[in-house]
PDB file of C-alpha atoms in Angstrom:
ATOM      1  CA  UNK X   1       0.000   0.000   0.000  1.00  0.00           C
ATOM      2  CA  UNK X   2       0.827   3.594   0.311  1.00  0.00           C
ATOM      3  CA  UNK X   3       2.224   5.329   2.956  1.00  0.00           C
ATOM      4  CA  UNK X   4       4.536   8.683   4.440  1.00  0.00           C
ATOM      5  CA  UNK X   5       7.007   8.169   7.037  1.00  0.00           C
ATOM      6  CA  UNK X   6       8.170  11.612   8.878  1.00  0.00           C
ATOM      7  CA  UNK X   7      10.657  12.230  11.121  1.00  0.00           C
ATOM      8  CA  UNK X   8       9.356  12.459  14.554  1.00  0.00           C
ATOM      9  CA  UNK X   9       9.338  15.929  16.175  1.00  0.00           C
ATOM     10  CA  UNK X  10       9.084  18.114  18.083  1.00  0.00           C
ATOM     11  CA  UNK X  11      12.193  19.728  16.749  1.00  0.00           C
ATOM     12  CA  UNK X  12      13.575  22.712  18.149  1.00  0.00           C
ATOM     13  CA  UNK X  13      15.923  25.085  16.816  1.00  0.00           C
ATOM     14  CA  UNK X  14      17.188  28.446  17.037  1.00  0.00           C
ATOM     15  CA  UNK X  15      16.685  31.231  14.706  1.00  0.00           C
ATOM     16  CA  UNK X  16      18.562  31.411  11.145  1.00  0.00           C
ATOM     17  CA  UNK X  17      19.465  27.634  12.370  1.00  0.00           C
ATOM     18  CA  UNK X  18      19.364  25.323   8.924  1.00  0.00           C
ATOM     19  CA  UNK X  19      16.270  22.961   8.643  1.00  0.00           C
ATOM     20  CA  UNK X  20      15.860  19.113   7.420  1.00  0.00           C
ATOM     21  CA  UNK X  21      12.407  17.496   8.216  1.00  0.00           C
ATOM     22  CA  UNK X  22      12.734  13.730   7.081  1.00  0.00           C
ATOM     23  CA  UNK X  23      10.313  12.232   4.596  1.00  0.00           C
ATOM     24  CA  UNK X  24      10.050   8.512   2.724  1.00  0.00           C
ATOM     25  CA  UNK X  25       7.377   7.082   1.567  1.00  0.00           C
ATOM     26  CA  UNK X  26       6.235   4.032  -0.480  1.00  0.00           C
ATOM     27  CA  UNK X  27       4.038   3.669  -3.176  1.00  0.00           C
ATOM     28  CA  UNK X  28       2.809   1.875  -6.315  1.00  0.00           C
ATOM     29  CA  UNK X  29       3.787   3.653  -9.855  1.00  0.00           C
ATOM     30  CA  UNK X  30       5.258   7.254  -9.267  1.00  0.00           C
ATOM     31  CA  UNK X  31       3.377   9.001  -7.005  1.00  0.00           C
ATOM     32  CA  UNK X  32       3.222  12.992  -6.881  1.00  0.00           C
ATOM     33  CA  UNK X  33       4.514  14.269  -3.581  1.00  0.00           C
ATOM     34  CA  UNK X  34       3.275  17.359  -0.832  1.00  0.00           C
ATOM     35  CA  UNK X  35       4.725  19.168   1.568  1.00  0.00           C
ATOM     36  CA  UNK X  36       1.510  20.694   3.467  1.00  0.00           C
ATOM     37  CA  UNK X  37       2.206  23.241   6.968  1.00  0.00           C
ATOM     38  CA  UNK X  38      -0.121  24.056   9.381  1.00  0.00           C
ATOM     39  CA  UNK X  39       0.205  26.935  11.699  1.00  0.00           C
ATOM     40  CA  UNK X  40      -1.073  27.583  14.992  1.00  0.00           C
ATOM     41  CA  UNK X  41      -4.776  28.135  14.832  1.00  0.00           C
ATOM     42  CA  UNK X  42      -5.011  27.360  11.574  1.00  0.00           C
ATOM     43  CA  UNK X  43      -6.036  24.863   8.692  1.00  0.00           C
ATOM     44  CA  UNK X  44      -3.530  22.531   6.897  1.00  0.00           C
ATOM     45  CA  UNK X  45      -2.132  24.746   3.452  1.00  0.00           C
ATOM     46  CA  UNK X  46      -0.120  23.327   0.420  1.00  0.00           C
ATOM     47  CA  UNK X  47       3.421  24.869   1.242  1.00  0.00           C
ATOM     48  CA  UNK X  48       5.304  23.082  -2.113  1.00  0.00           C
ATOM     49  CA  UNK X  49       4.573  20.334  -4.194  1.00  0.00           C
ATOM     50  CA  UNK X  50       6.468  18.100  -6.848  1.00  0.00           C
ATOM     51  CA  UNK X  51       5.038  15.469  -9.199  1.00  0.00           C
ATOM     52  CA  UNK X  52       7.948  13.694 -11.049  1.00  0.00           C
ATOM     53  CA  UNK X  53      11.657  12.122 -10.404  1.00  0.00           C
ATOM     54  CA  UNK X  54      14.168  15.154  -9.679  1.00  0.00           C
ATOM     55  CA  UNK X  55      11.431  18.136  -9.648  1.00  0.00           C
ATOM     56  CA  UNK X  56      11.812  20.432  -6.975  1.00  0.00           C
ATOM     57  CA  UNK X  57       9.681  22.519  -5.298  1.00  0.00           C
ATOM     58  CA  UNK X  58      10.060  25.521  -3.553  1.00  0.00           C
ATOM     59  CA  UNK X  59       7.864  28.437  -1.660  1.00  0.00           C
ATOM     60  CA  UNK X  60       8.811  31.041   1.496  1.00  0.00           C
ATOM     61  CA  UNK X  61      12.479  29.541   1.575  1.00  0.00           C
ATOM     62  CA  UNK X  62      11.783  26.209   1.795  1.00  0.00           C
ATOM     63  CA  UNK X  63      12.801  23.096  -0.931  1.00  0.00           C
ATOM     64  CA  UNK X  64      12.051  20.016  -1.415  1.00  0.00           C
ATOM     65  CA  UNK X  65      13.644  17.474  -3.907  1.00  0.00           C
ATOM     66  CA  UNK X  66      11.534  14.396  -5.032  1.00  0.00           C
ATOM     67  CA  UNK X  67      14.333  11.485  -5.394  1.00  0.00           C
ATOM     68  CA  UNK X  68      12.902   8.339  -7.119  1.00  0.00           C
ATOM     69  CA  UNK X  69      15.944   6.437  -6.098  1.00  0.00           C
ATOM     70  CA  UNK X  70      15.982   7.130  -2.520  1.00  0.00           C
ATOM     71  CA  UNK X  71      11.817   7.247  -2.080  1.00  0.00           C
ATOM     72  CA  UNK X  72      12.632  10.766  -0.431  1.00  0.00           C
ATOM     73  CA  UNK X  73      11.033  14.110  -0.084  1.00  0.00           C
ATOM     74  CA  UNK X  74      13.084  15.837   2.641  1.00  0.00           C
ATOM     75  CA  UNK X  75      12.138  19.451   3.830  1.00  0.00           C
ATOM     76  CA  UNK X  76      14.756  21.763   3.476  1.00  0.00           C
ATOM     77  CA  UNK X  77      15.178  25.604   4.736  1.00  0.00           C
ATOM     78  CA  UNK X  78      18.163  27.700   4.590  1.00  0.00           C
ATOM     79  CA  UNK X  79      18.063  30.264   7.600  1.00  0.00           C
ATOM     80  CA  UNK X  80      14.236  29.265  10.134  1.00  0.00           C
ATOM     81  CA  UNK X  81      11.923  32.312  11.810  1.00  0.00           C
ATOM     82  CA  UNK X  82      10.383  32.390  14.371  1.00  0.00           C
ATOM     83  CA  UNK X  83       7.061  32.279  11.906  1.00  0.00           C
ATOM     84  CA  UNK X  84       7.706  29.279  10.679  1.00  0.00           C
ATOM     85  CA  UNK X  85       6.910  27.538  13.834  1.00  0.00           C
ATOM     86  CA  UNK X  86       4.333  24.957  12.723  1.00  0.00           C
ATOM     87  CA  UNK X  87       3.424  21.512  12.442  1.00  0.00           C
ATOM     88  CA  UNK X  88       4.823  20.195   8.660  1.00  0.00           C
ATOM     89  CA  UNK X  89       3.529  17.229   6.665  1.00  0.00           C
ATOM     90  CA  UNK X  90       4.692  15.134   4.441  1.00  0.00           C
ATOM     91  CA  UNK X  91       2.088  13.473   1.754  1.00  0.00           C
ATOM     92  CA  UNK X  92       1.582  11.811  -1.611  1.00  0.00           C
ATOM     93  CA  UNK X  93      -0.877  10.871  -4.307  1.00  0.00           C
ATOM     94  CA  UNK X  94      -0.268   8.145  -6.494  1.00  0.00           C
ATOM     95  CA  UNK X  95      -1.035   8.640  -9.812  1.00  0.00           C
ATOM     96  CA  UNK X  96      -4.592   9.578 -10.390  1.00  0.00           C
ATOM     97  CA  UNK X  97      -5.563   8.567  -7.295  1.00  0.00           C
ATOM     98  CA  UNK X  98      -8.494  10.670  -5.332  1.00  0.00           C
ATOM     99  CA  UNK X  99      -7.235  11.370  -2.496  1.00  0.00           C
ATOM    100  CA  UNK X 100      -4.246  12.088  -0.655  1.00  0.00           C
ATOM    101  CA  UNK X 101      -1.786  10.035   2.231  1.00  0.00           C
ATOM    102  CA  UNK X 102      -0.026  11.718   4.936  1.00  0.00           C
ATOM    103  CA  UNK X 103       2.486  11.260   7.179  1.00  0.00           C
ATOM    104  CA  UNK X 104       2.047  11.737  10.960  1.00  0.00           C
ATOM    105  CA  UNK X 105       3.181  15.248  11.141  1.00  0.00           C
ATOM    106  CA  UNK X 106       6.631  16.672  12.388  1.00  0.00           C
ATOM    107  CA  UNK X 107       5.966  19.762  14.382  1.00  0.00           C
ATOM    108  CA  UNK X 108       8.997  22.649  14.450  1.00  0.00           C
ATOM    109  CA  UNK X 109       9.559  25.214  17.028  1.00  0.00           C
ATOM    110  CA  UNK X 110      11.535  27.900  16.197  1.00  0.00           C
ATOM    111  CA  UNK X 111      13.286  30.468  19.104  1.00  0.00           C
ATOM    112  CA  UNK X 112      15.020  33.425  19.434  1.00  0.00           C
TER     113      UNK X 112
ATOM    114  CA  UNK G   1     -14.685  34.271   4.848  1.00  0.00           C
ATOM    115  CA  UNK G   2     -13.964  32.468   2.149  1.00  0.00           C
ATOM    116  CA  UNK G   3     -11.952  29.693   3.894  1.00  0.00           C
ATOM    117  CA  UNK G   4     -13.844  25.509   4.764  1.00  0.00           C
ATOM    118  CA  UNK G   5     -15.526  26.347   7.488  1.00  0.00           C
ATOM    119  CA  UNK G   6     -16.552  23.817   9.983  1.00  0.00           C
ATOM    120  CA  UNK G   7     -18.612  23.675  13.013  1.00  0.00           C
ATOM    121  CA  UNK G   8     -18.404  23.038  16.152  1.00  0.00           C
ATOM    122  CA  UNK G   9     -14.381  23.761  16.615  1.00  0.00           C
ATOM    123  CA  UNK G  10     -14.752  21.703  19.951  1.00  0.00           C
ATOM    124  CA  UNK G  11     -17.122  19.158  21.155  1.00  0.00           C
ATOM    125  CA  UNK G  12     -16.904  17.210  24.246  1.00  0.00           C
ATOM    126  CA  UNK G  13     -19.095  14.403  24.522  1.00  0.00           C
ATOM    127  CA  UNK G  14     -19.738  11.162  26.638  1.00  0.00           C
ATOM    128  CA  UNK G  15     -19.471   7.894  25.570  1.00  0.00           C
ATOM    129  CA  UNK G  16     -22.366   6.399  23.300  1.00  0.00           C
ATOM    130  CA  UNK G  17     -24.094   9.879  22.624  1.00  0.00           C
ATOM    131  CA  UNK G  18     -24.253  10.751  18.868  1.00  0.00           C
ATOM    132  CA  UNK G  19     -22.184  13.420  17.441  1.00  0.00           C
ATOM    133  CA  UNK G  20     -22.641  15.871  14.336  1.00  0.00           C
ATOM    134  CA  UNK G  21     -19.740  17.795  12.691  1.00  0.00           C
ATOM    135  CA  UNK G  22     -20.188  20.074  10.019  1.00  0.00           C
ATOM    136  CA  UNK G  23     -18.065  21.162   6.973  1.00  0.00           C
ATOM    137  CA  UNK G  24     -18.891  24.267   4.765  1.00  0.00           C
ATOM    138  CA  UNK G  25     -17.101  24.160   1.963  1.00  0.00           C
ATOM    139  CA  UNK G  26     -15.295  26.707  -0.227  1.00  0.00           C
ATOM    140  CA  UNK G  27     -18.029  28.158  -2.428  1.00  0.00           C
ATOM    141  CA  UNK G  28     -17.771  26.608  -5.771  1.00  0.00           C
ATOM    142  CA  UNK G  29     -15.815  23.370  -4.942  1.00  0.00           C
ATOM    143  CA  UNK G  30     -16.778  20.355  -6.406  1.00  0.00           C
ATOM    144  CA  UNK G  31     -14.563  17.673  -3.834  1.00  0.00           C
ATOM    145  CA  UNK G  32     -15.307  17.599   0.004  1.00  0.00           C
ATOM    146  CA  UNK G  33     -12.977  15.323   1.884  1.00  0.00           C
ATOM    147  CA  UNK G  34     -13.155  14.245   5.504  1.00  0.00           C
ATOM    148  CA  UNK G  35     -10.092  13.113   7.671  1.00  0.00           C
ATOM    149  CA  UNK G  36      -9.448  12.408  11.224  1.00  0.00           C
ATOM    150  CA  UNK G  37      -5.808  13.447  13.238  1.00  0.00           C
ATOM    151  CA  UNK G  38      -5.805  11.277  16.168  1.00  0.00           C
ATOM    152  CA  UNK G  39      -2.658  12.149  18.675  1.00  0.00           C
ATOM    153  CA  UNK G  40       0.328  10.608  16.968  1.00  0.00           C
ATOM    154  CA  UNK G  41      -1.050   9.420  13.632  1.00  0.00           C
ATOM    155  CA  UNK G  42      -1.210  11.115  10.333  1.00  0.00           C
ATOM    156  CA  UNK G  43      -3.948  12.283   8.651  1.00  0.00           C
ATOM    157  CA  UNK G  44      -6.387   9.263   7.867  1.00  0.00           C
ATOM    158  CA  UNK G  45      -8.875   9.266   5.207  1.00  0.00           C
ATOM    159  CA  UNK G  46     -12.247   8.853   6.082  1.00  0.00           C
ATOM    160  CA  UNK G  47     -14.733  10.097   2.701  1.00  0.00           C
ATOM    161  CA  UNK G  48     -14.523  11.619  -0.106  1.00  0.00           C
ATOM    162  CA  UNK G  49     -17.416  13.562  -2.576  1.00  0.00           C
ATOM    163  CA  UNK G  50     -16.904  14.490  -5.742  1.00  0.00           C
ATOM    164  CA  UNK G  51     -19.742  16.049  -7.281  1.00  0.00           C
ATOM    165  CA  UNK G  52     -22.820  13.881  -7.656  1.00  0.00           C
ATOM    166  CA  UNK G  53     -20.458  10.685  -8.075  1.00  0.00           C
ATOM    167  CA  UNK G  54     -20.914   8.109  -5.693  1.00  0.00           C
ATOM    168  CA  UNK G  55     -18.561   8.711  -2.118  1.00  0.00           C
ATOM    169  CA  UNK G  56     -15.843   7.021  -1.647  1.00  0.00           C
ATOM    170  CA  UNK G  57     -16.415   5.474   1.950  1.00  0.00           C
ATOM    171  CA  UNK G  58     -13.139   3.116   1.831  1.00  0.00           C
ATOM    172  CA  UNK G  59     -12.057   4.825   4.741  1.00  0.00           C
ATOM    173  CA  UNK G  60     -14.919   4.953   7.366  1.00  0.00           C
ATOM    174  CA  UNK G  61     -13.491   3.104  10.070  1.00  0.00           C
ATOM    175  CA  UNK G  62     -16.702   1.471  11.106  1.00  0.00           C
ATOM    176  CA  UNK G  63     -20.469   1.721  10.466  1.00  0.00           C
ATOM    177  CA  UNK G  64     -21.229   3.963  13.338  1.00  0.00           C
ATOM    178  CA  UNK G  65     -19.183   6.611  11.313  1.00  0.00           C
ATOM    179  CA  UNK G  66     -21.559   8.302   8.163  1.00  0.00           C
ATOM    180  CA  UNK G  67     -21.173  11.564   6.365  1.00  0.00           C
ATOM    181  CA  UNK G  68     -23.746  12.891   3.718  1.00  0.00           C
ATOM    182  CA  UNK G  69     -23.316  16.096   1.420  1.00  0.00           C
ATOM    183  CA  UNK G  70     -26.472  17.866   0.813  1.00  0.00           C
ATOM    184  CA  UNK G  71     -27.000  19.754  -2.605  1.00  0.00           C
ATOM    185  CA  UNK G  72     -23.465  19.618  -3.322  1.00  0.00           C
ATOM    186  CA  UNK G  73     -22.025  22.102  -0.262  1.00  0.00           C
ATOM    187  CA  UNK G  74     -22.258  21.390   3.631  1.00  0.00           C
ATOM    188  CA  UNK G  75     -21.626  18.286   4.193  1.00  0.00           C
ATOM    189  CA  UNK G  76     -21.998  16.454   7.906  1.00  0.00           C
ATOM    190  CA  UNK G  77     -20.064  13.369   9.372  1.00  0.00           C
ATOM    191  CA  UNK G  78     -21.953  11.807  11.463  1.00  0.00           C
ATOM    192  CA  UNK G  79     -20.594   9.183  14.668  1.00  0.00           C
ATOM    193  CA  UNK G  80     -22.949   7.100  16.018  1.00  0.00           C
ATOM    194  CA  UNK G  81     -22.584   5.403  19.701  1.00  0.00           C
ATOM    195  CA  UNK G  82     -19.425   7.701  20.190  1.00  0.00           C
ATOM    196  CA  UNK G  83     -16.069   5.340  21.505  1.00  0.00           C
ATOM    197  CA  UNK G  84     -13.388   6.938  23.613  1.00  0.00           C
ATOM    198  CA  UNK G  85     -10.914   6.215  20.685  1.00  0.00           C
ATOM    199  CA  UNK G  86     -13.212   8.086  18.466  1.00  0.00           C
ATOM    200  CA  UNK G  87     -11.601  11.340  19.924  1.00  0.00           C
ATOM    201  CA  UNK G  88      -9.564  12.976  17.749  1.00  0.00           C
ATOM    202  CA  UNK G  89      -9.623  16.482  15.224  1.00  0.00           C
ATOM    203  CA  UNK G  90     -11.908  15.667  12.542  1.00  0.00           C
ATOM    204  CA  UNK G  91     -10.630  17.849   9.441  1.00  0.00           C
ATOM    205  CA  UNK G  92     -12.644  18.625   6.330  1.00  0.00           C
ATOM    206  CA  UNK G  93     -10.886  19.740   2.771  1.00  0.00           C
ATOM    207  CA  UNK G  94     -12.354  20.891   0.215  1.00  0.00           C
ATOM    208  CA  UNK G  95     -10.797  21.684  -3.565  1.00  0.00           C
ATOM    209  CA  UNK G  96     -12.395  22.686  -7.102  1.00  0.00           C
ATOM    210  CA  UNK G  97     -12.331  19.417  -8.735  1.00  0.00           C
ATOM    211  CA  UNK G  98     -11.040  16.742  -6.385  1.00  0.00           C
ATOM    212  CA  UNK G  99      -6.736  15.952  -6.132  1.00  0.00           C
ATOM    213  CA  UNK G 100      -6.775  14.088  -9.248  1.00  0.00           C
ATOM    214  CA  UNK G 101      -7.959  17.180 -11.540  1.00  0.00           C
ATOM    215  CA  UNK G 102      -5.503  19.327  -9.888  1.00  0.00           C
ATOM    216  CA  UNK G 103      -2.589  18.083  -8.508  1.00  0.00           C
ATOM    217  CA  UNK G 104      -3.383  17.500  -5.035  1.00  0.00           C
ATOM    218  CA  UNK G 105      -4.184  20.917  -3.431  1.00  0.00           C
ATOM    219  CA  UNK G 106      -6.768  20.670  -0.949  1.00  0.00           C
ATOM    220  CA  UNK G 107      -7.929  23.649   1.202  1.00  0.00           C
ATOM    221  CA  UNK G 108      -8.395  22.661   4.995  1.00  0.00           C
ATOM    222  CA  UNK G 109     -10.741  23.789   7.555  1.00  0.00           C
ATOM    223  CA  UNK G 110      -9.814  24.298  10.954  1.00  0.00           C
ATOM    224  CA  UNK G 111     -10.942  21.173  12.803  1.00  0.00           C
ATOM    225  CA  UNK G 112     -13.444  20.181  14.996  1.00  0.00           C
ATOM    226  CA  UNK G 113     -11.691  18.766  18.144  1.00  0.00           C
ATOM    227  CA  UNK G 114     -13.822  15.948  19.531  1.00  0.00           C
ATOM    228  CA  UNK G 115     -13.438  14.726  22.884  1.00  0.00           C
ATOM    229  CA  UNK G 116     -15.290  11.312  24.217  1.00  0.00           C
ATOM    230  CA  UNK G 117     -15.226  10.998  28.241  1.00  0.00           C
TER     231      UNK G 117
END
């Protein structure tokens, strides 16, 4: 079957500090892959997105690689803020598939 | 706004009462999806509606959970003879033509927290 695996938080780091969250996942065929972030208070939004071998994707600093060899999707952000303390996940859809798998969630605190 | 709204954000509840959540979603949007976040897991799939297609109910865990969407719009999940493992945030999505038309961006609500004592 499907399924996300996500490092497992919390993870705390200090300002400007440089960010990996962990993501693998398995599926059938060549699934397209999500990054989704949810702030405090707020609903789950797409944050970046990539849907074939080697893509990246990228919004507000962060990038993500989708690596077919590896099954990977790691998080990646240069220099953290404060405001980008949130809860991150990790999730794919294979194919044409309706609906979408996530992983459990890897929340980040960010300090001054 | 113009955000999935949903209704009640919090609901406490004791065991074997029935529960009601509601999902309004964004105006125009064809897909409504229900999920459930229970401490520790990921986001599991409950139902899906697209248009007037049949729902896909693959991932009701049992048959005390139902949802129905009325004229296309609100939609309401429904838990019958609520468990204590029921409790969880129940999350609706909505998008305008369901994650296979459009490459998997769905617009969240906020929750609805649900607590069974």
């Amino acid at each position: 079957g499907n399924s996300v695996t996500q490092m497992e938080g919390p993870v705390t780091l200090s300002e400007e500090a440089f960010l990996t969250i962990n993501c693998t996942y398995t599926a059938t065929g060549y699934p397209s892959l999500f990054w989704y972030v949810q702030y405090p208070g707020e609903g789950l939004q797409l944050l970046l997105k990539a849907t074939k071998a080697d893509d990246k994707g990228s919004n507000k600093g962060f990038e993500a690689t989708y690596r077919k060899e590896t099954t990977s999707f790691h998080l990646e952000k240069g220099s953290v803020q404060v405001s980008d303390s949130a809860v991150y996940f990790c999730a794919l859809k294979p194919g044409t598939a309706s609906k979408l798998t996530f992983g459990t969630g890897t929340r980040l605190q960010v300090t001054l | 706004g113009a955000g999935v709204s949903q209704s009640p954000s919090n609901k406490v509840t004791e065991k074997g009462k029935d529960v009601e959540l509601r999902c309004d979603p964004i105006s125009g949007h064809t897909a409504l999806y229900w999920y459930r976040q229970s401490l520790g897991q990921g986001l599991e799939f409950l139902i899906y509606f697209q248009g007037n297609s049949a729902p896909d109910k693959s991932g009701l865990p049992s048959d005390r959970f139902s949802a129905e969407r009325t004229g296309g719009s609100v939609s309401t999940l429904t838990i019958q003879r609520t468990q204590q493992e029921d409790s969880a945030v129940y999350l609706c999505a909505s998008s305008p033509r369901g994650v296979a038309g459009n490459a998997g961006e769905l617009f969240f609500g906020e929750g609805s927290r649900l607590t069974v004592l």
